[in-house]
Short mmCIF file of C-alpha atoms in Angstrom, two decimals:
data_model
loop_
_atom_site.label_atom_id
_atom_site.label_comp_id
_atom_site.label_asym_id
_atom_site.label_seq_id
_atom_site.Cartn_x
_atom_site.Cartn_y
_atom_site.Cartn_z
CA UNK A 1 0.00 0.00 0.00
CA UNK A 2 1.52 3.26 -1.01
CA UNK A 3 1.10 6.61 0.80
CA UNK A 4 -2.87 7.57 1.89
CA UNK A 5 -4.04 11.12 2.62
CA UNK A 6 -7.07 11.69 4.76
CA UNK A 7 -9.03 14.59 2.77
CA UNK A 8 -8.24 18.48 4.74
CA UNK A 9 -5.34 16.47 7.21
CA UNK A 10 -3.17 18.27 4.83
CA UNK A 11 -0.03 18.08 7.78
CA UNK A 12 -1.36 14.93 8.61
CA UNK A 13 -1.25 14.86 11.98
CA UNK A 14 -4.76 13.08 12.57
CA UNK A 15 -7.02 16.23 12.57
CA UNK A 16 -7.96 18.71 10.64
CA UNK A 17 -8.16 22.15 11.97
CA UNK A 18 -7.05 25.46 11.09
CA UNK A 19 -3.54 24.72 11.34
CA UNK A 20 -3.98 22.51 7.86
CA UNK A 21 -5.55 26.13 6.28
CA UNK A 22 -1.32 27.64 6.61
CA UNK A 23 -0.06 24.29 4.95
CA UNK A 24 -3.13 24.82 1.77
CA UNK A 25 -2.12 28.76 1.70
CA UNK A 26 1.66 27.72 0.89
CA UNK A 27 0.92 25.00 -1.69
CA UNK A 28 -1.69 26.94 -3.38
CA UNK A 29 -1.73 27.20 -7.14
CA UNK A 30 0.55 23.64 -7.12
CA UNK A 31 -0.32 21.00 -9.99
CA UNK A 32 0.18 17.50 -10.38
CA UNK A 33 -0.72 14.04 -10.19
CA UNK A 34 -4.69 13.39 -9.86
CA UNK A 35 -5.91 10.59 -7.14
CA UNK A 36 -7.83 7.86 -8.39
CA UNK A 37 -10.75 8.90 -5.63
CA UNK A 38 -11.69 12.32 -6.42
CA UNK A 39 -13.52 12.33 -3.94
CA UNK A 40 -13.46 14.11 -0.14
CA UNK A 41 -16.00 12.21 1.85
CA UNK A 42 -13.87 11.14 5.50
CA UNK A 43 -11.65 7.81 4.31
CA UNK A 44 -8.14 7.63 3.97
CA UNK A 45 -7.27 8.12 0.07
CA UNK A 46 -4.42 6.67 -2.06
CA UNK A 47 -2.12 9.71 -3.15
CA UNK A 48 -1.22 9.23 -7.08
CA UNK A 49 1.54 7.03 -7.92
CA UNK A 50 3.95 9.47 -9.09
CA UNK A 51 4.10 12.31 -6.43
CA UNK A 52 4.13 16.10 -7.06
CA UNK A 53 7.07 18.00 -7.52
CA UNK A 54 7.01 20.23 -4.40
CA UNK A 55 7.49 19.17 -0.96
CA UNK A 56 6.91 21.00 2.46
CA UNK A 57 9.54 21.45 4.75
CA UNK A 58 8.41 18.52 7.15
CA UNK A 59 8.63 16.28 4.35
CA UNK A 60 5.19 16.12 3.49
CA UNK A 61 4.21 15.91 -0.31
CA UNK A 62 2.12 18.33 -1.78
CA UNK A 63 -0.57 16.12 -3.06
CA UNK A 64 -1.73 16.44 0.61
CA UNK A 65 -2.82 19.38 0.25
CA UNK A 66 -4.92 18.50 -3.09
CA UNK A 67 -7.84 18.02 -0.72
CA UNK A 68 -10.32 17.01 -3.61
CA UNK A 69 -7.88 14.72 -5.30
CA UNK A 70 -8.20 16.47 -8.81
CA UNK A 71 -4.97 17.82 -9.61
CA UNK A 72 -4.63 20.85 -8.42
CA UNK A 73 -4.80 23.17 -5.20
CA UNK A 74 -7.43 25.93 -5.27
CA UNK A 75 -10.26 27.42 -2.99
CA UNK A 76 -12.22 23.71 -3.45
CA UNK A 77 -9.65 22.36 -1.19
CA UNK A 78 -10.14 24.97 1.67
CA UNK A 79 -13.94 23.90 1.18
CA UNK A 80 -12.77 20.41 1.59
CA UNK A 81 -10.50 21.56 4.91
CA UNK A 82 -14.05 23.23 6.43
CA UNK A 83 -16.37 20.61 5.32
CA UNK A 84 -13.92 17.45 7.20
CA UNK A 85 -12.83 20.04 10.44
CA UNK A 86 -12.46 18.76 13.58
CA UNK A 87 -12.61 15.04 12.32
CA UNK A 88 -9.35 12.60 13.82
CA UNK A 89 -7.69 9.58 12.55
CA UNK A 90 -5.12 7.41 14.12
CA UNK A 91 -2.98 8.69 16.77
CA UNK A 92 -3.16 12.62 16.83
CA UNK A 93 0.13 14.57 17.29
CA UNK A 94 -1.21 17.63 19.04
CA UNK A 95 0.46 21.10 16.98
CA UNK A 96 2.53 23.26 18.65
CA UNK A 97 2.62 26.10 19.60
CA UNK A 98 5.22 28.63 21.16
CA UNK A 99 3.57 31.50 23.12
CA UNK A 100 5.94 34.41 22.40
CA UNK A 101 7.95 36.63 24.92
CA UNK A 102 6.36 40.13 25.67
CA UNK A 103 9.96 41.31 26.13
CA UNK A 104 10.68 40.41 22.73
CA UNK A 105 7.86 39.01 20.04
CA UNK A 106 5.00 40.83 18.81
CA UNK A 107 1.91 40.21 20.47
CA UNK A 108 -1.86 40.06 19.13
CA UNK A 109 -3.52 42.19 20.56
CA UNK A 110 -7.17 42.56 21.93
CA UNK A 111 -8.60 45.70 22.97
CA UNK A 112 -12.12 47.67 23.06
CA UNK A 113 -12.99 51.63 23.25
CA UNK A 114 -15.51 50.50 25.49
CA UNK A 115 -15.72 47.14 27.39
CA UNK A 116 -19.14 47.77 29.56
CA UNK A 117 -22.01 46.68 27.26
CA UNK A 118 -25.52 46.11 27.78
CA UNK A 119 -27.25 42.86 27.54
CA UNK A 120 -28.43 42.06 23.86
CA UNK A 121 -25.51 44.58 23.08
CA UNK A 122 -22.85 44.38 20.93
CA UNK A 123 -19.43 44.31 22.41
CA UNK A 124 -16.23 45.29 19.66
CA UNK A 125 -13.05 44.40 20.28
CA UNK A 126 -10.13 45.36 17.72
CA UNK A 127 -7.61 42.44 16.82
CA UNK A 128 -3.88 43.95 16.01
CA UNK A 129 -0.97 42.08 15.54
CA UNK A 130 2.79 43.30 16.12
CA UNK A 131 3.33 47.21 17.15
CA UNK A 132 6.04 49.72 15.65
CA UNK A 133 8.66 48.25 17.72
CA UNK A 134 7.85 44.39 17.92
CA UNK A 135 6.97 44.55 13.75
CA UNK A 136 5.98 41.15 11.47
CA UNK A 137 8.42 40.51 8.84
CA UNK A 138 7.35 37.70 6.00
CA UNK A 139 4.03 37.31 7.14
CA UNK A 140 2.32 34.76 4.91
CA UNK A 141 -0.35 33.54 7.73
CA UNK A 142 -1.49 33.02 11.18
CA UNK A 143 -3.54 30.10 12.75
CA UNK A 144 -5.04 31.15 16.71
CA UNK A 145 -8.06 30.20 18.77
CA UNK A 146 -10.47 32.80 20.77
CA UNK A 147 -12.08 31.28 23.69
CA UNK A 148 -14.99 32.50 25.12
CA UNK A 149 -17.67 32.03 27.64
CA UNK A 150 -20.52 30.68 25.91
CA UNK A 151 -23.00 31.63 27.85
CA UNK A 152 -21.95 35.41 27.47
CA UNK A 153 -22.44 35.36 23.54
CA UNK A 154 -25.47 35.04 21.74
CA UNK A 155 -26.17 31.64 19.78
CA UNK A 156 -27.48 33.13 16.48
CA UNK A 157 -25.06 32.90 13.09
CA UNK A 158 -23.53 36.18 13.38
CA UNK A 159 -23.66 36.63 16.93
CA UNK A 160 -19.74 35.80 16.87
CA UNK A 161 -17.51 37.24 14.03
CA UNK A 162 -14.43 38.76 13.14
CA UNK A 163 -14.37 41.74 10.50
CA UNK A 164 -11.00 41.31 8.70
CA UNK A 165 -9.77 44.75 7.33
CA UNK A 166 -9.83 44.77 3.80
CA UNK A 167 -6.96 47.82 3.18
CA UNK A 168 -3.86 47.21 6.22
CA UNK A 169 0.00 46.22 6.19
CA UNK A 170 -1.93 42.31 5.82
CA UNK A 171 -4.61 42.89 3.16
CA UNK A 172 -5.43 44.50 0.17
CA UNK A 173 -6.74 44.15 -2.98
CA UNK A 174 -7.43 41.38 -5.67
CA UNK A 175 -4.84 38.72 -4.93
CA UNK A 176 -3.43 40.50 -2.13
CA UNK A 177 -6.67 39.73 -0.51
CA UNK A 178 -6.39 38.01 3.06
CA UNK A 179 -8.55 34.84 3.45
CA UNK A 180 -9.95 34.56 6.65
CA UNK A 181 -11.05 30.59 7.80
CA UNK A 182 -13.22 30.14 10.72
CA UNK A 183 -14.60 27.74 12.45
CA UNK A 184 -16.65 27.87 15.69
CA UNK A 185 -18.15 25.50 18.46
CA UNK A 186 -20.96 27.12 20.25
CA UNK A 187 -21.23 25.02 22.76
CA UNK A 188 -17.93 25.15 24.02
CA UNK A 189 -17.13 28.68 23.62
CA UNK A 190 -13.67 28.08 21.64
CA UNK A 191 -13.77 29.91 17.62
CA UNK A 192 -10.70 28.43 15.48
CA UNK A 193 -9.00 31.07 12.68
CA UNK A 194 -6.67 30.85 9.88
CA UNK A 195 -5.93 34.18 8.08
CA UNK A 196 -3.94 33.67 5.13
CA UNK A 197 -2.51 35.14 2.16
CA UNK A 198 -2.49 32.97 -0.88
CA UNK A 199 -0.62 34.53 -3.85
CA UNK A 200 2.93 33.31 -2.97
CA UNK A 201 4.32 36.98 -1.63
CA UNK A 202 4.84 37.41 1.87
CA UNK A 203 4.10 40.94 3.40
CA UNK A 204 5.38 42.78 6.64
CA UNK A 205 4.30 45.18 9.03
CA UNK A 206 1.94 45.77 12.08
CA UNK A 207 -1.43 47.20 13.59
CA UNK A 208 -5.24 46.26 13.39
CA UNK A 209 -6.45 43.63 11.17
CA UNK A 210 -10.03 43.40 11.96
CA UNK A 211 -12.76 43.68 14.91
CA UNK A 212 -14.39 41.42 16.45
CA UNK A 213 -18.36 41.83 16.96
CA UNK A 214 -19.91 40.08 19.27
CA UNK A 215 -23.53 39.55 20.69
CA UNK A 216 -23.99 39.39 24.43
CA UNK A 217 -26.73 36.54 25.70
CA UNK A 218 -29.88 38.93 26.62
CA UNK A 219 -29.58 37.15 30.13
CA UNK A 220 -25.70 37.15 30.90
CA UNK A 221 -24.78 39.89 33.76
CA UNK A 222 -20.99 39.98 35.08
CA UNK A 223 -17.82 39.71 33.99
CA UNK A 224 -16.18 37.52 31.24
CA UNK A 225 -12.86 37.35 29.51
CA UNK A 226 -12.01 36.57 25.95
CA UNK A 227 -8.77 35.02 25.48
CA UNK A 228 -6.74 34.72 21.94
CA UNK A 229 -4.28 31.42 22.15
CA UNK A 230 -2.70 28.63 20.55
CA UNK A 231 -1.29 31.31 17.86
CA UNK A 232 1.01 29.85 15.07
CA UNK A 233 2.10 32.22 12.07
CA UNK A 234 4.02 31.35 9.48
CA UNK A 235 6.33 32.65 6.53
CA UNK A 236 5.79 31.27 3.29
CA UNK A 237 7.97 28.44 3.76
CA UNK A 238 6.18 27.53 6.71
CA UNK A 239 8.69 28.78 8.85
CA UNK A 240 7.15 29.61 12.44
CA UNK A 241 7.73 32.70 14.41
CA UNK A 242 6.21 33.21 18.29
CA UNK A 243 3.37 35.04 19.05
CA UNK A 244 2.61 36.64 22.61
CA UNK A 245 -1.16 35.94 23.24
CA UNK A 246 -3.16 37.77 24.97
CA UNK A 247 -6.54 38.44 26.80
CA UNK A 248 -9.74 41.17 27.16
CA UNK A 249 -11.79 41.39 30.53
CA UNK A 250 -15.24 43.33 29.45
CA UNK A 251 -18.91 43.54 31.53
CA UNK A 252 -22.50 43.34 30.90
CA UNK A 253 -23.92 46.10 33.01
CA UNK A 254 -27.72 44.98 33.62
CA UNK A 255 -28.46 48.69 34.71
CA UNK A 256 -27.68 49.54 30.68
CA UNK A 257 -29.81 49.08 27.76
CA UNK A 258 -29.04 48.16 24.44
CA UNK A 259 -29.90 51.24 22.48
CA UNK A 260 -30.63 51.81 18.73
CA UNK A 261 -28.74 54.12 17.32
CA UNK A 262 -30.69 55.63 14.26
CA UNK A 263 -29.40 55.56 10.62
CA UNK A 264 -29.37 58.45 8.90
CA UNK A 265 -28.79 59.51 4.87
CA UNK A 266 -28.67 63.08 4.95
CA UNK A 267 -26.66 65.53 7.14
CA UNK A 268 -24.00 64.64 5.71
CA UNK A 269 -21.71 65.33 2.72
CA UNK A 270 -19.10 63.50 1.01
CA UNK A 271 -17.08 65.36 -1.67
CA UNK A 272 -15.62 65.50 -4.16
CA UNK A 273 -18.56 62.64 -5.53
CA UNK A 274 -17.20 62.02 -8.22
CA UNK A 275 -13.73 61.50 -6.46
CA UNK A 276 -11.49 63.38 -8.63
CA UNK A 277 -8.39 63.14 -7.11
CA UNK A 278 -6.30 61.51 -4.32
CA UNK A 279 -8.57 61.93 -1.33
CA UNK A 280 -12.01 62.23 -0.22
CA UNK A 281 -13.62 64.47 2.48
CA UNK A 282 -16.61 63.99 4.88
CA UNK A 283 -18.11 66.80 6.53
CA UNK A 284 -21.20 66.58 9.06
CA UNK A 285 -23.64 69.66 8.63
CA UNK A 286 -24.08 69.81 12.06
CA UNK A 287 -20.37 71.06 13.76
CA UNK A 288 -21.58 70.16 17.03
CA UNK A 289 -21.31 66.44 15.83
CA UNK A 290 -18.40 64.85 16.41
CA UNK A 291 -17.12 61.68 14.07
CA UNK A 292 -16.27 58.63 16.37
CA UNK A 293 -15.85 55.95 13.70
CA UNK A 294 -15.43 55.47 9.90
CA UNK A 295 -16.06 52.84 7.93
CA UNK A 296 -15.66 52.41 4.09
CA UNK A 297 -17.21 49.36 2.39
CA UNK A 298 -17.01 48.32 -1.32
CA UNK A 299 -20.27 48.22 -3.54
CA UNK A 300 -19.76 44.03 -2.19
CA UNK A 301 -20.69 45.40 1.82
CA UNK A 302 -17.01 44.34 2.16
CA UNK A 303 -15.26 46.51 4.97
CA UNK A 304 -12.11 47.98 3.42
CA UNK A 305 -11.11 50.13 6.04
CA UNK A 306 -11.95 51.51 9.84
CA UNK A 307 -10.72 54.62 11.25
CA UNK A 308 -11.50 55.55 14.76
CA UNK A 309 -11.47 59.31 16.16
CA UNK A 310 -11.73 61.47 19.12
CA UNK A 311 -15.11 62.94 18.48
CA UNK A 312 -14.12 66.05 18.42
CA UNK A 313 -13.61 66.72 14.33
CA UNK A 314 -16.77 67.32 12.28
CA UNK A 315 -14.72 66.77 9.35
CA UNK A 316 -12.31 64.10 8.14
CA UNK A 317 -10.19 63.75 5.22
CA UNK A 318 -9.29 60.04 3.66
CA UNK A 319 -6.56 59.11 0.66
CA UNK A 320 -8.62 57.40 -2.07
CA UNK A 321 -6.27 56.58 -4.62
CA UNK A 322 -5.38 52.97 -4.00
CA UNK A 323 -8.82 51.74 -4.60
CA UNK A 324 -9.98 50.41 -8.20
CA UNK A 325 -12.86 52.27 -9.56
CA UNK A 326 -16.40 51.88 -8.39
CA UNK A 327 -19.11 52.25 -5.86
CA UNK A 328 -18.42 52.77 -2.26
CA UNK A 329 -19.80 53.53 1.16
CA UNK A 330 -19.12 55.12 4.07
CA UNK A 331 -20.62 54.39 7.15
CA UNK A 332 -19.77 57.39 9.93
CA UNK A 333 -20.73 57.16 13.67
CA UNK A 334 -20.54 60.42 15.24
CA UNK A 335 -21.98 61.61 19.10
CA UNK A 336 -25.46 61.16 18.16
CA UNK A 337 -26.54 58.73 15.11
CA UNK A 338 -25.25 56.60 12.15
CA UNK A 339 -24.67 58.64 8.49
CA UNK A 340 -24.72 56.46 5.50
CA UNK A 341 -23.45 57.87 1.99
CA UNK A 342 -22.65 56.32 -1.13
CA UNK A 343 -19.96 57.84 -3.30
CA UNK A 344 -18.33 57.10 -6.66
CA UNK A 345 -14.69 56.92 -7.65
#
């Protein structure tokens, strides 16, 4: 019997799990040798006779990571990775994972403007990896865990999610697109995450990456704690570089209320619309307003960017000129509502 592949074990280490999503990043865009099963369903699978060209560092061959077994490694095989998670074969050699020195390694980060939210609110927390001083060279991707109490968070689809930012040092545009992976058990309060680049060029740098937004249980009161752990990121040769973890305390104040905050279309302007040059300005009509939050989504509702202020500016100006033509959004949160306006570019 030659060598067998269990489909989305790409490592194979008897599980799949997020840690397989880094291994499918680095071997995407590979070609060779079809299996004789094409298929995915959860059975070990006879790789090809003649293996593929490329290896991974540990040895592996990459017609493991040809999920699907036709050929080639694309998104299908990611699809394959979340459709077969969490299943085990054999023994399982646990993945490791070196928690990072604060002294030293760059950490990711967790942190929220505001950490007292209502019950039925919605608590955000901003996920950041590195700083100016602790920066990430040769980023390719990152595999972590958040752990939460369950009880806390709602149990609806999109009661638990993370926002990845469309326009930072880690994403961009087209190809240089991050693709997030996520996976999350309900029950036991513990949401698996791959974010990965998948063009073959490695990227470095440091700050936010996306928000969290989360749902708090209409009935939870008290304190909870949201922990980000077993962090592995990788280079594109699967080289692994430590990662200081790190945790966020918040309450749910039963003396608050959830409130709506309306959503608005007018009272504010956005010009030049057309964008005719490098940058963009919005300007509330009413001074006394001050801008909290921006957010600018593409005509897809995908969040390219979020800027956070001081509420004390009525007006902000934004660079434009990296974005492709199109329709965009911006959604501003200021003192007192929610402004909404469309622009073109």
């Amino acid at each position: 019997m030659g060598q067998q592949v269990w489909p989305g074990d790409i490592n194979n280490n008897g599980i799949v799990n997020n840690i397989d999503v880094l291994y499918w990043a680095v071997a995407n865009g590979a070609t060779g040798d079809k299996r004789t099963d094409t298929t995915s369903n959860w059975e070990a699978k006879d790789l090809p006779a003649n293996l593929w060209d490329q290896d991974f560092p540990n040895g592996l061959n990459y017609a493991y990571a040809d999920c699907d077994g036709d050929g080639d490694v694309d998104d299908d095989d990611k699809t394959v990775i979340e459709n077969n998670f969490g299943q085990v074969h054999g023994e399982v050699v646990p993945d490791e994972y070196t928690p990072g020195d604060p002294a030293t390694d760059p950490t990711m980060g967790l942190a929220s403007d505001n950490p007292v939210v209502a019950p039925a609110g919605t608590l955000m927390v901003d996920l950041s990896l590195g700083s100016e001083d602790k920066a990430i060279t040769d980023f390719y991707g990152i595999a972590f865990t958040v752990i939460y109490d369950p009880d806390a968070v709602g149990n609806k689809g999109n009661d638990f999610r993370l926002d990845v930012l469309a326009d930072t040092w880690m994403s961009g545009q087209g190809d240089e697109k991050v693709i997030q992976f996520f996976q999350n058990d309900r029950d036991l309060g513990i949401a698996q995450f791959a974010l990965v680049r998948k063009n073959g060029v490695p990227v470095s740098g440091f700050g936010d990456i996306g928000t969290f937004n989360i749902v708090i249980e209409e009935i939870f009161t008290g304190k909870s704690v949201l922990t980000a752990s077993d962090i592995q990121m990788a280079d594109v040769n699967l080289g692994t570089s430590p990662v200081v973890p790190s945790d966020l305390e918040f309450s749910v104040d039963s003396t608050l209320t959830a409130t709506i905050v309306p959503i608005v279309r007018t009272g504010l302007k956005v010009y030049p619309n057309p964008v005719s040059g490098r940058e963009i300005t919005i300007d509330l009509e009413n001074p006394e307003e001050g801008i909290r939050l921006v957010e600018l989504y593409d005509v897809n509702g995908r969040l390219l960017r979020r800027l956070r202020l001081d509420g004390q500016t009525s007006r902000q100006q934004l660079p434009i000129s990296t974005y492709p033509r199109g329709v965009y959004t911006f959604k501003v949160l200021t003192n007192k509502r929610i402004y909404v306006q469309s622009f073109v570019k």
